[in-house]
Every structure is written in structure tokens, then in C-alpha cells.
Amino acid sequence: MPIYEYRCAANGRTVEVRHGMGEKLVTWGELTARAGLEVGAVPPSTPVERLLSPALVSQGARVQPEACGPACRCAGLEA
């Protein structure tokens, strides 16, 4: 399952969560619930934004795409 990064502009936090490719979290409340975090002072209905570069997950290890070289097999992985 891929790891996605979401950013909350209201508090400046970026949070990583795992979820299926077809899912998208849209509020701070959804994000904190998925990540197991406390909502804190930010209202749960506050919008969050999914960042464009999810980490690739291969055999349990996180691999950032920019860390791969020309011989890397990550490009062919299904997330």
C-alpha cells in the first residue's frame, strides 16, 4: 500500500499515511484519524492537500523516487 504525504496549510504540518490508491483524504479530521494523531486546535473540517510525490514501497522499505539510479526497478512497481 502506498504512503502519501498530506499538508495542512492551517497549521503547516505534513503527515504521512498509508492508504489505497483510490482513496483521498480531504480534511484534517480524516487525516489525523488515519494517522492516529490528535486533532488539536485545528478544526477537523479544515481542508488538507495531498502532495504530489508519494513514496514507493518495495518489500517493506520506503524508497524515494529521486534516490533511485538508472538501474533501479522502482519505476515498474505497482503501488
GROMACS .gro file of C-alpha atoms in nm:
model
   79
    1MET     CA    1   0.000   0.000   0.000
    2PRO     CA    2   0.149   0.340  -0.094
    3ILE     CA    3   0.249   0.609   0.153
    4TYR     CA    4   0.109   0.955   0.084
    5GLU     CA    5   0.201   1.290   0.230
    6TYR     CA    6  -0.069   1.542   0.313
    7ARG     CA    7  -0.017   1.903   0.415
    8CYS     CA    8  -0.243   2.116   0.631
    9ALA     CA    9  -0.197   2.484   0.545
   10ALA     CA   10  -0.375   2.592   0.865
   11ASN     CA   11  -0.105   2.450   1.093
   12GLY     CA   12   0.183   2.391   0.849
   13ARG     CA   13   0.208   2.019   0.933
   14THR     CA   14   0.287   1.746   0.681
   15VAL     CA   15   0.168   1.398   0.775
   16GLU     CA   16   0.244   1.063   0.609
   17VAL     CA   17  -0.029   0.798   0.589
   18ARG     CA   18  -0.082   0.471   0.404
   19HIS     CA   19  -0.397   0.413   0.204
   20GLY     CA   20  -0.518   0.264  -0.121
   21MET     CA   21  -0.461   0.443  -0.449
   22GLY     CA   22  -0.834   0.511  -0.493
   23GLU     CA   23  -0.867   0.686  -0.157
   24LYS     CA   24  -0.813   1.053  -0.089
   25LEU     CA   25  -0.830   1.228   0.246
   26VAL     CA   26  -0.974   1.579   0.228
   27THR     CA   27  -0.995   1.708   0.586
   28TRP     CA   28  -0.766   1.741   0.885
   29GLY     CA   29  -1.005   1.521   1.084
   30GLU     CA   30  -0.982   1.237   0.828
   31LEU     CA   31  -0.603   1.270   0.814
   32THR     CA   32  -0.547   1.269   1.189
   33ALA     CA   33  -0.785   0.975   1.234
   34ARG     CA   34  -0.597   0.772   0.970
   35ALA     CA   35  -0.257   0.867   1.117
   36GLY     CA   36  -0.363   0.805   1.477
   37LEU     CA   37  -0.295   1.166   1.578
   38GLU     CA   38  -0.485   1.411   1.798
   39VAL     CA   39  -0.677   1.679   1.606
   40GLY     CA   40  -0.550   1.955   1.833
   41ALA     CA   41  -0.660   2.317   1.785
   42VAL     CA   42  -0.726   2.289   1.410
   43PRO     CA   43  -1.094   2.224   1.329
   44PRO     CA   44  -1.147   1.870   1.191
   45SER     CA   45  -1.321   2.013   0.882
   46THR     CA   46  -1.007   2.205   0.775
   47PRO     CA   47  -0.902   2.102   0.422
   48VAL     CA   48  -0.574   1.921   0.359
   49GLU     CA   49  -0.379   1.880   0.036
   50ARG     CA   50  -0.216   1.560  -0.089
   51LEU     CA   51   0.136   1.629  -0.205
   52LEU     CA   52   0.244   1.512  -0.548
   53SER     CA   53   0.526   1.271  -0.469
   54PRO     CA   54   0.417   0.961  -0.277
   55ALA     CA   55   0.696   0.736  -0.157
   56LEU     CA   56   0.726   0.400  -0.325
   57VAL     CA   57   0.701   0.095  -0.105
   58SER     CA   58   0.903  -0.210  -0.200
   59GLN     CA   59   0.926  -0.517   0.021
   60GLY     CA   60   0.855  -0.308   0.331
   61ALA     CA   61   1.120  -0.043   0.263
   62ARG     CA   62   1.037   0.314   0.171
   63VAL     CA   63   1.222   0.439  -0.135
   64GLN     CA   64   1.205   0.798  -0.250
   65PRO     CA   65   1.189   0.809  -0.634
   66GLU     CA   66   1.466   1.069  -0.661
   67ALA     CA   67   1.703   0.836  -0.471
   68CYS     CA   68   1.686   0.573  -0.745
   69GLY     CA   69   1.951   0.534  -1.011
   70PRO     CA   70   1.926   0.423  -1.375
   71ALA     CA   71   1.931   0.051  -1.283
   72CYS     CA   72   1.651   0.087  -1.028
   73ARG     CA   73   1.345  -0.138  -1.063
   74CYS     CA   74   1.114   0.104  -0.877
   75ALA     CA   75   0.969   0.252  -1.196
   76GLY     CA   76   0.800  -0.077  -1.273
   77LEU     CA   77   0.645  -0.128  -0.928
   78GLU     CA   78   0.271  -0.128  -0.884
   79ALA     CA   79   0.180   0.083  -0.582
   0.00000   0.00000   0.00000
